[in-house]
Short mmCIF file of C-alpha atoms in Angstrom, two decimals:
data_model
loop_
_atom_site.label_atom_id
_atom_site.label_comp_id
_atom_site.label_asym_id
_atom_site.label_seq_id
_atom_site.Cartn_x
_atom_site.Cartn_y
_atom_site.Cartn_z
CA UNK A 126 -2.71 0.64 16.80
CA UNK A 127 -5.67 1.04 18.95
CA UNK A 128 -9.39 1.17 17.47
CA UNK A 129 -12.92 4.06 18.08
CA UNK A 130 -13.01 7.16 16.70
CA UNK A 131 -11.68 9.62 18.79
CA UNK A 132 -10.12 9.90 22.67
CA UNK A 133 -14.06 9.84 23.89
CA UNK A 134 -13.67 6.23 22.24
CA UNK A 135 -10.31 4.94 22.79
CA UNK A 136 -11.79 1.92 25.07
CA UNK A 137 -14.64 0.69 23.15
CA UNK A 138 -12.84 -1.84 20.82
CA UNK A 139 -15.75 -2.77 18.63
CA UNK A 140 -15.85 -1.96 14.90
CA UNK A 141 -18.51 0.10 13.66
CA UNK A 142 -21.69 -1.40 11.02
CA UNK A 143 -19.92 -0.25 8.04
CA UNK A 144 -16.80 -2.47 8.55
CA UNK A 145 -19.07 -5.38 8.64
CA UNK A 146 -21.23 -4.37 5.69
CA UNK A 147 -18.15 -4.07 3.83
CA UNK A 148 -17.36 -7.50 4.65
CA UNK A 149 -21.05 -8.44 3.89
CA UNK A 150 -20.68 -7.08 0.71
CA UNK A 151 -18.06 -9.20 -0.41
CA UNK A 152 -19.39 -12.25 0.80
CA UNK A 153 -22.63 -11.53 -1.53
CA UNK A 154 -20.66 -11.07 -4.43
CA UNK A 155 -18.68 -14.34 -3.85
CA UNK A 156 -22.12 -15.89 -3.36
CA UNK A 157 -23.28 -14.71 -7.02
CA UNK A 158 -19.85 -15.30 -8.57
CA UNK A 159 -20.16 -19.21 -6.99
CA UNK A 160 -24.10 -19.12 -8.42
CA UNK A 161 -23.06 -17.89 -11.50
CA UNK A 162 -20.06 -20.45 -12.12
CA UNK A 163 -22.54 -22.96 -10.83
CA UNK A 164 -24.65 -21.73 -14.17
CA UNK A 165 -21.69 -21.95 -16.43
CA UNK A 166 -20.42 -25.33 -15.58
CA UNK A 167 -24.10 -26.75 -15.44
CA UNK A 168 -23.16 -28.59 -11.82
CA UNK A 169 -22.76 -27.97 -8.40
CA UNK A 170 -19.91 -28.61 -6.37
CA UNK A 171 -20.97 -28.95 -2.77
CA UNK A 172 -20.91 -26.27 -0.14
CA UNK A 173 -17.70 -23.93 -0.44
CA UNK A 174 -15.81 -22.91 2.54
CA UNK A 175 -17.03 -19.89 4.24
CA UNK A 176 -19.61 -19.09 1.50
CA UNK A 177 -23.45 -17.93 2.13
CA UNK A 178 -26.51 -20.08 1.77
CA UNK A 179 -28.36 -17.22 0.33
CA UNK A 180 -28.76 -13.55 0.14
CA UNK A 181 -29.37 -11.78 3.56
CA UNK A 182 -32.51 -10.31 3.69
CA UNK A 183 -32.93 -6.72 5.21
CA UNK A 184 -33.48 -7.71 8.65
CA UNK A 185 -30.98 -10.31 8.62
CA UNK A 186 -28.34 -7.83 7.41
CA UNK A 187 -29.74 -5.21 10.50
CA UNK A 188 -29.53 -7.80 13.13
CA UNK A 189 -25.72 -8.94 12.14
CA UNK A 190 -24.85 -5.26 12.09
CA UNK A 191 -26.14 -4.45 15.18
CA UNK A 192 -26.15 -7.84 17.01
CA UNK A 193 -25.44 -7.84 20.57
CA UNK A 194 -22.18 -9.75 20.23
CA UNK A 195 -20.83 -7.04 18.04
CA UNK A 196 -21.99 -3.80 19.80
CA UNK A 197 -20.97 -4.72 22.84
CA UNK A 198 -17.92 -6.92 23.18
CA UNK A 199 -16.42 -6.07 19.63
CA UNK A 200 -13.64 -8.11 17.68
CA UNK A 201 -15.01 -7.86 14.05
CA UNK A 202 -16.55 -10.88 12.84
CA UNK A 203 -17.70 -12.06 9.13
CA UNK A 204 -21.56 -12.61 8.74
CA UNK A 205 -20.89 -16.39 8.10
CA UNK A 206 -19.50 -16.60 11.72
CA UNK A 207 -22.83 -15.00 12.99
CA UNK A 208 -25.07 -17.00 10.75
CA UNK A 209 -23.12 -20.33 12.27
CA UNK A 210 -23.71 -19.00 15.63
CA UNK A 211 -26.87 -18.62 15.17
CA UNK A 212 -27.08 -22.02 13.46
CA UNK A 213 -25.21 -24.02 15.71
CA UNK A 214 -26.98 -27.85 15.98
CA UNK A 215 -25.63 -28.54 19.69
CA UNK A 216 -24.83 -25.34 21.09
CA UNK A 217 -24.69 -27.04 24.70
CA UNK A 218 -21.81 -28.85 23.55
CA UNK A 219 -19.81 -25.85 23.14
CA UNK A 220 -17.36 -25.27 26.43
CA UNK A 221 -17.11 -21.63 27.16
CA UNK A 222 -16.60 -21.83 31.02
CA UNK A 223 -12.82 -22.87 30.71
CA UNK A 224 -11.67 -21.11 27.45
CA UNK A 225 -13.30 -17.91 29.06
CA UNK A 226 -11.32 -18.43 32.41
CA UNK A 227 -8.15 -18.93 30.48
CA UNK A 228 -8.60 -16.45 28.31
CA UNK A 229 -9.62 -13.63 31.46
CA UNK A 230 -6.57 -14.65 33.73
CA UNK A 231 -3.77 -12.47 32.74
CA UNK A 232 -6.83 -8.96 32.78
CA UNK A 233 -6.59 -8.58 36.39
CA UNK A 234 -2.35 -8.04 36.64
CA UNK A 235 -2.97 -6.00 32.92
CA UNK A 236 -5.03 -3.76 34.53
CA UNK A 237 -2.89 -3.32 37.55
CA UNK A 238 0.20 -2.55 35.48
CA UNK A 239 -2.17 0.03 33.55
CA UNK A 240 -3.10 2.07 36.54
CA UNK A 241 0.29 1.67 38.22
CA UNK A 242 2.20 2.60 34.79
CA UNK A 243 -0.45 5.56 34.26
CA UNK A 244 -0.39 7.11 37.80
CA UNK A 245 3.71 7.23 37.62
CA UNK A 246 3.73 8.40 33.68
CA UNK A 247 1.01 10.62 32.80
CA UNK A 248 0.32 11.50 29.62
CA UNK A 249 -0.43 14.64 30.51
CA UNK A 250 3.15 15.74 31.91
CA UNK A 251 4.24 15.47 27.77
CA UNK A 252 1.87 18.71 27.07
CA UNK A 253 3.29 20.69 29.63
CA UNK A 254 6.26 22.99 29.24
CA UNK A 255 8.21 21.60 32.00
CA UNK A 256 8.84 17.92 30.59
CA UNK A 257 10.99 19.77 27.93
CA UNK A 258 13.59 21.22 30.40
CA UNK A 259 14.28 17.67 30.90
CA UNK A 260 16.93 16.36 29.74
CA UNK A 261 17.36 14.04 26.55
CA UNK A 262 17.35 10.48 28.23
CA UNK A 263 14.26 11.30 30.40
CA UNK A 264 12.04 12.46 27.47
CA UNK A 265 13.42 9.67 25.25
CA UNK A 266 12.32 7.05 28.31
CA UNK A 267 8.98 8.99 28.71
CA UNK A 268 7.49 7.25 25.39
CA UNK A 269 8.41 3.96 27.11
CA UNK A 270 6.16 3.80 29.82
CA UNK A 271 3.15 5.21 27.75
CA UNK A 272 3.16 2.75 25.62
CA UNK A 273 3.22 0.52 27.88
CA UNK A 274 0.00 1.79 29.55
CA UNK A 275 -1.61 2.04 26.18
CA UNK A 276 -0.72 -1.77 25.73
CA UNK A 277 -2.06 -2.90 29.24
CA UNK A 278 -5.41 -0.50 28.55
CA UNK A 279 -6.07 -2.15 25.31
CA UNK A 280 -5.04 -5.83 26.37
CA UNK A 281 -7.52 -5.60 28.96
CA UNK A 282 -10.38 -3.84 26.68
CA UNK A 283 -9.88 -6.77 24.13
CA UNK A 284 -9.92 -9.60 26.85
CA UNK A 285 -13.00 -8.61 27.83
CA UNK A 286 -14.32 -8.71 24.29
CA UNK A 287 -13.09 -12.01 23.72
CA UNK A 288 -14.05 -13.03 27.08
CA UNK A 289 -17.85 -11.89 26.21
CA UNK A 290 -18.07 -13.76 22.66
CA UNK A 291 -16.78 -16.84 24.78
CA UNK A 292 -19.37 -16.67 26.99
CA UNK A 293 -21.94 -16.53 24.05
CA UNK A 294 -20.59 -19.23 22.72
CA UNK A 295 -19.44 -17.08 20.05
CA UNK A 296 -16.93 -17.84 17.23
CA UNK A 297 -16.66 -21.10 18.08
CA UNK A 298 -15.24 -23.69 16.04
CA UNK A 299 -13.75 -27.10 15.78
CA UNK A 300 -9.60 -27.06 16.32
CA UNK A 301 -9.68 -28.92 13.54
CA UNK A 302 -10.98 -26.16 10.94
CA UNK A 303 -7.58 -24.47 11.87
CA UNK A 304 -10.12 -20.73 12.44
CA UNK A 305 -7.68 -17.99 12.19
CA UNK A 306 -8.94 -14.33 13.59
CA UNK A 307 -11.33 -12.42 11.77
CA UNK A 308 -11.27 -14.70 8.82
CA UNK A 309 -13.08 -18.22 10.40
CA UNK A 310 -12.23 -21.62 9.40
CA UNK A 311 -9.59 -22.53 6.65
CA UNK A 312 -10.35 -25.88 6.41
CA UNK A 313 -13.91 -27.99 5.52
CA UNK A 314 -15.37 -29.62 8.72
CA UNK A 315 -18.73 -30.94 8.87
CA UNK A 316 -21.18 -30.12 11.57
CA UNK A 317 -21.35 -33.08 14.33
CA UNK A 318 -24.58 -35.48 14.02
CA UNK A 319 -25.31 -35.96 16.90
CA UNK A 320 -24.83 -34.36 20.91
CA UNK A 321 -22.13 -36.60 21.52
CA UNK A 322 -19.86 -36.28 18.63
CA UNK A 323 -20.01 -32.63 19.39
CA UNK A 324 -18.93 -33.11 22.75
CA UNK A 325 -16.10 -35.07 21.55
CA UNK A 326 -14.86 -32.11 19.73
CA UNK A 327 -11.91 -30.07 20.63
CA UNK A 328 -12.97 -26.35 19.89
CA UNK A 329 -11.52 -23.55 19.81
CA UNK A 330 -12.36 -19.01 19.71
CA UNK A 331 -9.17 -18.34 17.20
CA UNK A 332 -12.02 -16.52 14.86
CA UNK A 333 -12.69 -14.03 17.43
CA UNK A 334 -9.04 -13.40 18.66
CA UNK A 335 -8.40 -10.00 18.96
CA UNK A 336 -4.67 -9.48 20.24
CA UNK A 337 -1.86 -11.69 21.33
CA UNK A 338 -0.50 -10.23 24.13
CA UNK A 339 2.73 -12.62 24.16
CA UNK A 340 3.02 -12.06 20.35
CA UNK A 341 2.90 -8.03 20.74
CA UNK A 342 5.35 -7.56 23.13
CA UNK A 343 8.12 -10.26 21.75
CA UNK A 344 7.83 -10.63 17.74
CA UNK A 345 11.02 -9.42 16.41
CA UNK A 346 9.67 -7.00 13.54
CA UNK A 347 7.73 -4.35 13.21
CA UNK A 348 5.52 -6.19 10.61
CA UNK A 349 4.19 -8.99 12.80
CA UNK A 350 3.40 -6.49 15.18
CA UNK A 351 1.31 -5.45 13.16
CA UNK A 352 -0.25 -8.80 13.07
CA UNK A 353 -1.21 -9.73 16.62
CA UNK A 354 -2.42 -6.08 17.31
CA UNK A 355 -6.47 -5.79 16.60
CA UNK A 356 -5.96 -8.95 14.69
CA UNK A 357 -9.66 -9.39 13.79
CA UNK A 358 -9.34 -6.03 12.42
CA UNK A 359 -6.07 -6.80 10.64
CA UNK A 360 -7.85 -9.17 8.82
CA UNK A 361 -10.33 -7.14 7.47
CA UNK A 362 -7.30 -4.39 6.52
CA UNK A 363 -5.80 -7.10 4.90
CA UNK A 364 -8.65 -8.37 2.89
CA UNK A 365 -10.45 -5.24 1.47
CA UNK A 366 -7.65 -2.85 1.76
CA UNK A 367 -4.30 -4.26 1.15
CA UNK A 368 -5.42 -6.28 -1.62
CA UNK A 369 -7.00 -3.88 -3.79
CA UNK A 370 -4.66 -1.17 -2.77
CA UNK A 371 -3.57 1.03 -6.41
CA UNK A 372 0.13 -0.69 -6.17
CA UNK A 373 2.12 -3.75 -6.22
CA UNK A 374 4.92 -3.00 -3.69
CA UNK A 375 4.39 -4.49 -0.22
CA UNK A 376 5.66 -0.77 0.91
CA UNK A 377 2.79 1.23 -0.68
CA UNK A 378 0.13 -1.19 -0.54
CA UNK A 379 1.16 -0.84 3.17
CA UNK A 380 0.91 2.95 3.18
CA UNK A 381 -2.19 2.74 1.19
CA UNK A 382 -3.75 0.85 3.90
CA UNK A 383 -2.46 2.55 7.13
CA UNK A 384 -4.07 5.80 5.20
CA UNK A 385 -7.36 4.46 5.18
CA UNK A 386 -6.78 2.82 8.38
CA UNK A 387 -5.79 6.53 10.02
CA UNK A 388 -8.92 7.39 8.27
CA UNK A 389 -11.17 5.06 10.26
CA UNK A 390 -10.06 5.81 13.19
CA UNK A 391 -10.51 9.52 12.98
CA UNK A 392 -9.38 12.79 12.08
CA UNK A 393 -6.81 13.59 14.49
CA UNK A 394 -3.63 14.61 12.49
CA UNK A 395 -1.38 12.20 15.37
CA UNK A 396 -3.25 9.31 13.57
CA UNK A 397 -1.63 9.77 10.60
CA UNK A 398 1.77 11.08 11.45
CA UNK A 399 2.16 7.69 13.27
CA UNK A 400 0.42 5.34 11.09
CA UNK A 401 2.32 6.60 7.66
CA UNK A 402 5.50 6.21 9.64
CA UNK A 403 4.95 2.33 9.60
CA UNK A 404 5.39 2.19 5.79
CA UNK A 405 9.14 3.87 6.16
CA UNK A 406 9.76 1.31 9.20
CA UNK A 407 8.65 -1.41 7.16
CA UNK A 408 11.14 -0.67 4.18
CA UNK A 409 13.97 0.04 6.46
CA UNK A 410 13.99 -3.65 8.18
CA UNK A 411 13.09 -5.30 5.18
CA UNK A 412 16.17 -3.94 3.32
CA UNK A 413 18.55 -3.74 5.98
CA UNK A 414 17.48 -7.35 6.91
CA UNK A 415 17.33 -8.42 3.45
CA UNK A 416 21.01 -7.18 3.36
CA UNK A 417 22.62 -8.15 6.29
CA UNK A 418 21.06 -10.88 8.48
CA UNK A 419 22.08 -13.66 6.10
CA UNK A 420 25.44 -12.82 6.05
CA UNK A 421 25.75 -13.50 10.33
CA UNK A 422 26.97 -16.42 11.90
CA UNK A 423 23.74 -18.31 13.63
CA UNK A 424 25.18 -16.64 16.66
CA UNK A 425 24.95 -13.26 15.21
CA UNK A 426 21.91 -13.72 13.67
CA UNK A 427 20.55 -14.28 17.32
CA UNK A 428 22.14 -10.84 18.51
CA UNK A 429 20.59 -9.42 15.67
CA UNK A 430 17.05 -10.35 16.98
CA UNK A 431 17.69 -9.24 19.94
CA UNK A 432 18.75 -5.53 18.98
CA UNK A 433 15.97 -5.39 15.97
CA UNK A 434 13.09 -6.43 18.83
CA UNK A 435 14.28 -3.79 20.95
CA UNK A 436 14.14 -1.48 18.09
CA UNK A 437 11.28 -2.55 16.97
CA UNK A 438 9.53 -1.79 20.57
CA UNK A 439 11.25 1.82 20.74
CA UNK A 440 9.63 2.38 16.82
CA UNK A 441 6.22 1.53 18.44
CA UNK A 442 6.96 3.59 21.83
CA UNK A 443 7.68 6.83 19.52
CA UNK A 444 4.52 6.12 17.27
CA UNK A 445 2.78 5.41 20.17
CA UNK A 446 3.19 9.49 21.38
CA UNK A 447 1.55 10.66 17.86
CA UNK A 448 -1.32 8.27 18.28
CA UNK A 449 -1.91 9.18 22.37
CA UNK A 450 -1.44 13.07 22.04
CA UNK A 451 -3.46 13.49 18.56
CA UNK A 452 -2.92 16.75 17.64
CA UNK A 453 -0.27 17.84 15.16
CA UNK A 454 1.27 20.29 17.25
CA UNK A 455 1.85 18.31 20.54
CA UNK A 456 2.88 14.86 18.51
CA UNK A 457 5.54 17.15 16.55
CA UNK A 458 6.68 19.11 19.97
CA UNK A 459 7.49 15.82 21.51
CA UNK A 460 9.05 14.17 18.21
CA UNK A 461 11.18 16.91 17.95
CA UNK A 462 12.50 17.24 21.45
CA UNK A 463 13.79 13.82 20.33
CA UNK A 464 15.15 14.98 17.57
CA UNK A 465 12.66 12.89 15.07
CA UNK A 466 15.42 9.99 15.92
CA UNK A 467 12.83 6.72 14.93
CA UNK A 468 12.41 8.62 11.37
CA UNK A 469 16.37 9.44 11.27
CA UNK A 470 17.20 5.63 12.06
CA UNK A 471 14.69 4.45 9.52
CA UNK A 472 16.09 6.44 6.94
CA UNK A 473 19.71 5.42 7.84
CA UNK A 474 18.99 1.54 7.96
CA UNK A 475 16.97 2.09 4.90
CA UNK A 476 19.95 3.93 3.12
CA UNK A 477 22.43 1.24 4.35
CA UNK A 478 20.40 -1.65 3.12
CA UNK A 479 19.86 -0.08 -0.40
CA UNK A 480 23.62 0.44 -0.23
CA UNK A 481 24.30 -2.83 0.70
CA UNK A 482 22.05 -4.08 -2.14
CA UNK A 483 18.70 -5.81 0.27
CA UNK A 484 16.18 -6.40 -1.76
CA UNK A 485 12.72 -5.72 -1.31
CA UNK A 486 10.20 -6.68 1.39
CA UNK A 487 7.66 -8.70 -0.62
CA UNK A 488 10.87 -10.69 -2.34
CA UNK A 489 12.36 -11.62 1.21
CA UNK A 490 11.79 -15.26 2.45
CA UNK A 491 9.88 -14.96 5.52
CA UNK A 492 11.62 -17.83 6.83
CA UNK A 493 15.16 -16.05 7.16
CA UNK A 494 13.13 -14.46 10.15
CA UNK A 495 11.88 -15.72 13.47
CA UNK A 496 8.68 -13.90 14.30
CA UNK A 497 9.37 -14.70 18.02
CA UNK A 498 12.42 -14.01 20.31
CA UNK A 499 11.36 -17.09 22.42
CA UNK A 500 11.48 -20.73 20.73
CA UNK A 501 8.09 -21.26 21.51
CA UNK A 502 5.35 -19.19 21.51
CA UNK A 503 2.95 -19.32 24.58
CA UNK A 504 -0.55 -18.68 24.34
CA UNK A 505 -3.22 -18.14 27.33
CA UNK A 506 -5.34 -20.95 25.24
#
């Protein structure tokens, strides 16, 4: 979901110092686990991917924490994508005119949509007595349009972040170092030797992408959701929290880290009523998929798709409501004037697919499943 610490924050997207000193952290200690292997072995092998030159000092560590870049355009970045910012050899070489204008194009309608969506649905209607004299269908439709908003709020909010690393030149890197968000490069490529070589280069801002709009609104499951929502973010979750999460299944090491993740975002109770229902939607599709998909005919496999992104969307509209209204009492007002239905149909598909004999998340091939309905995925860059 969305990131900030509270409503007063809800549109400032950037992470706060201790994420990245967390990240810092771990960097250090693969620096001294590389030094001492180095020590062991008795020789060096080269510069490793992604690792340090040397120990930050404490200045060095205050200015990453509070660099401009960070503060005040915010996808989370590692320190070794400030220190190669920083260390750049041609930075004049780097485009950031074009990637910024086609990564700022689609803010303008986003924001539009937002204001429109807002004005017609506001959020405010849900804590009034009134909206519950509706009738079923309008209070289940209700969540629709609010998420909606929420989604065109935060698209623009993180276009504008990117948009201000790109025009720092920030988190740029060769196309060929295949960058992926939060993380940085996955593959060795040396720094160009001269002006022109870098000018030949193809670059690209992956390592400071902070949502796929395309990718949000039309994966099929509720898992790669997950994925192109705060992605830089979603990388740190994933690295430092998933990983060394007290459990093996992909189900609790998910809970585990949508815990902590309620935790950093605040204390509002909505927080966690909608972030700990993710770990029951997770199990139910990977069961009930695990179970059933297979068995379809490549046409009903397609149907399938169609009906599991559409649920998938109406999980993430009802979630939505707990993390909007934050307070216990007006997320469990509204989830019971829809009769809890999201948790009801999680438990039902995840009763059916343990019936049916699906097996786990974590043993599923993630190939059975397109993470796209379309059969190509467009991108603004």
């Amino acid at each position: 979901m969305g990131v900030g610490k509270g409503p007063e924050s809800d549109l400032v997207p950037c992470p706060p110092p201790p994420t990245q000193l967390v990240s810092l952290a771990s960097e250090v200690q693969d620096l001294h686990l590389a030094q001492r292997k180095e020590m062991a072995t008795g020789f060096s092998k080269g510069p490793t991917l992604g690792l340090l030159p040397d120990v930050p000092s404490l200045m060095e560590t205050l200015s990453y924490s509070y660099c401009y870049v960070g503060i005040m355009t915010g996808p989370f970045f590692r320190y070794r994508t400030y220190l190669d910012w920083l260390e750049q050899p041609f930075p004049g070489a780097v485009p950031s005119l074009r990637p910024l204008l086609r990564r700022a194009w689609p803010a303008p309608l986003f924001g539009l949509l937002f204001l429109l969506s807002s004005h017609l649905f506001p959020l405010e209607a849900v804590r009034e007595d009134a909206f519950y004299a509706r009738p079923l269908p309008a209070r289940l439709f209700y969540m629709i349009p609010v998420f909606f908003a929420f989604r065109m709020r935060f698209y623009v909010a993180w276009i504008a972040a990117e948009c201000g690393c790109i025009a720092a030149g920030f988190g740029a890197y060769p196309v060929a170092a295949k960058a992926r968000a939060g993380g940085g490069p996955t593959l060795q490529c040396p720094p160009p030797s001269s002006p022109e070589k870098a000018a030949s280069l193809e670059y690209d801002y992956e390592t400071i992408r902070n949502i796929d709009c395309y990718g949000t609104d039309f994966c099929v499951r509720v898992r790669d959701g997950m994925r192109y929502w705060n992605m830089t973010v979603q990388w740190w979750l994933a690295q430092y929290i998933y990983k060394s999460a007290p459990a093996r299944s992909y189900v609790l090491r998910s809970a585990w880290t949508m815990l902590l993740s309620a935790y950093w975002h605040g204390l509002h109770p909505g927080y966690y009523l909608s972030f700990l229902t993710i770990p029951l939607c997770l199990a139910a599709e990977g069961r009930l998929e695990s179970a059933l998909r297979g068995r379809l005919s490549p046409g009903g496999q397609k149907a399938w798709d169609w009906v599991h992104w559409f649920l998938k969307m109406r999980a993430y509209d009802y979630m939505c409501m707990g993390f909007v209204l934050l307070s216990m009492a007006d997320t469990l007002r509204y989830w019971a004037s829809v009769y809890f239905c999201i948790h009801f149909l999680a438990l039902a598909a995840l009763g059916l697919g343990l019936a049916l004999g699906g097996g786990s998340l974590g043993r599923r091939k993630a190939a059975s499943q397109p993470t796209s309905l379309a059969p190509e995925k467009l991108r603004e860059e």
